[in-house]
Amino acid sequence: MAVCEVCNNDYEMAFEVHAAGAVHTFDSIECAAQKLAPICDNCQCRILGHGLQADGQFFCCAHCARQRGFAQLVDHV
């Protein structure tokens, strides 16, 4: 069995995620998102869908981007 690197659960159905040259082991999508998903620089929520990026900042939506002065960004979904 493998141990989740977020919650330390020793789980027979754990899975690996290969990202940015590293290998991570998780027992759930929730733990994977907690470790790997970027955080919105405005509202601090985890960005699980199509986010936006400007000047090295990540945003969950165009509203949050506008709150930080990036009026040119729009949602596309």
PDB file of C-alpha atoms in Angstrom, residues 13-71:
ATOM      1  CA  MET A  13      -5.986   2.410  -3.874  1.00  0.00           C
ATOM      2  CA  ALA A  14      -3.602   5.363  -3.600  1.00  0.00           C
ATOM      3  CA  PHE A  15      -2.467   6.860  -6.891  1.00  0.00           C
ATOM      4  CA  GLU A  16       0.489   8.815  -8.208  1.00  0.00           C
ATOM      5  CA  VAL A  17       0.455  12.201  -9.922  1.00  0.00           C
ATOM      6  CA  HIS A  18       3.473  13.158 -12.010  1.00  0.00           C
ATOM      7  CA  ALA A  19       3.724  16.963 -12.221  1.00  0.00           C
ATOM      8  CA  ALA A  20       6.563  19.412 -12.871  1.00  0.00           C
ATOM      9  CA  GLY A  21       9.156  16.647 -12.681  1.00  0.00           C
ATOM     10  CA  ALA A  22       7.983  15.346  -9.292  1.00  0.00           C
ATOM     11  CA  VAL A  23       5.951  12.295  -8.301  1.00  0.00           C
ATOM     12  CA  HIS A  24       3.247  12.692  -5.645  1.00  0.00           C
ATOM     13  CA  THR A  25       1.155  10.010  -3.926  1.00  0.00           C
ATOM     14  CA  PHE A  26      -2.434  10.675  -2.831  1.00  0.00           C
ATOM     15  CA  ASP A  27      -5.397   8.706  -1.561  1.00  0.00           C
ATOM     16  CA  SER A  28      -8.031  11.068  -2.997  1.00  0.00           C
ATOM     17  CA  ILE A  29      -8.598  13.832  -5.508  1.00  0.00           C
ATOM     18  CA  GLU A  30      -9.271  16.137  -2.552  1.00  0.00           C
ATOM     19  CA  CYS A  31      -5.768  15.591  -1.153  1.00  0.00           C
ATOM     20  CA  ALA A  32      -4.242  16.021  -4.619  1.00  0.00           C
ATOM     21  CA  ALA A  33      -6.044  19.350  -5.046  1.00  0.00           C
ATOM     22  CA  GLN A  34      -4.995  20.487  -1.576  1.00  0.00           C
ATOM     23  CA  LYS A  35      -1.337  19.904  -2.461  1.00  0.00           C
ATOM     24  CA  LEU A  36      -1.184  20.829  -6.154  1.00  0.00           C
ATOM     25  CA  ALA A  37      -3.940  23.284  -7.091  1.00  0.00           C
ATOM     26  CA  PRO A  38      -2.920  26.947  -7.203  1.00  0.00           C
ATOM     27  CA  ILE A  39      -4.589  29.422  -4.840  1.00  0.00           C
ATOM     28  CA  CYS A  40      -6.406  32.543  -6.064  1.00  0.00           C
ATOM     29  CA  ASP A  41      -4.354  35.610  -5.177  1.00  0.00           C
ATOM     30  CA  ASN A  42      -7.552  37.539  -4.450  1.00  0.00           C
ATOM     31  CA  CYS A  43      -9.986  35.274  -2.570  1.00  0.00           C
ATOM     32  CA  GLN A  44      -7.568  32.449  -1.610  1.00  0.00           C
ATOM     33  CA  CYS A  45      -9.800  29.632  -2.917  1.00  0.00           C
ATOM     34  CA  ARG A  46      -8.237  26.616  -4.640  1.00  0.00           C
ATOM     35  CA  ILE A  47      -8.365  26.944  -8.414  1.00  0.00           C
ATOM     36  CA  LEU A  48      -9.775  23.626  -9.624  1.00  0.00           C
ATOM     37  CA  GLY A  49     -11.009  24.689 -13.048  1.00  0.00           C
ATOM     38  CA  HIS A  50      -9.811  27.077 -15.704  1.00  0.00           C
ATOM     39  CA  GLY A  51      -8.205  29.912 -13.811  1.00  0.00           C
ATOM     40  CA  LEU A  52      -6.593  33.084 -15.064  1.00  0.00           C
ATOM     41  CA  GLN A  53      -3.025  34.305 -14.735  1.00  0.00           C
ATOM     42  CA  ALA A  54      -1.462  37.768 -15.039  1.00  0.00           C
ATOM     43  CA  ASP A  55       1.958  39.056 -13.965  1.00  0.00           C
ATOM     44  CA  GLY A  56       2.653  35.789 -12.135  1.00  0.00           C
ATOM     45  CA  GLN A  57      -0.581  35.991 -10.146  1.00  0.00           C
ATOM     46  CA  PHE A  58      -3.324  33.346 -10.282  1.00  0.00           C
ATOM     47  CA  PHE A  59      -7.043  34.067 -10.156  1.00  0.00           C
ATOM     48  CA  CYS A  60     -10.052  31.769  -9.985  1.00  0.00           C
ATOM     49  CA  CYS A  61     -12.188  34.083 -12.161  1.00  0.00           C
ATOM     50  CA  ALA A  62     -12.236  37.403 -14.004  1.00  0.00           C
ATOM     51  CA  HIS A  63     -14.003  39.072 -11.094  1.00  0.00           C
ATOM     52  CA  CYS A  64     -11.068  38.332  -8.781  1.00  0.00           C
ATOM     53  CA  ALA A  65      -8.614  39.471 -11.462  1.00  0.00           C
ATOM     54  CA  ARG A  66     -10.500  42.787 -11.803  1.00  0.00           C
ATOM     55  CA  GLN A  67     -10.383  43.216  -8.030  1.00  0.00           C
ATOM     56  CA  ARG A  68      -6.583  43.174  -8.341  1.00  0.00           C
ATOM     57  CA  GLY A  69      -6.468  45.608 -11.276  1.00  0.00           C
ATOM     58  CA  PHE A  70      -6.434  43.258 -14.265  1.00  0.00           C
ATOM     59  CA  ALA A  71      -9.495  44.577 -16.125  1.00  0.00           C
TER      60      ALA A  71
END
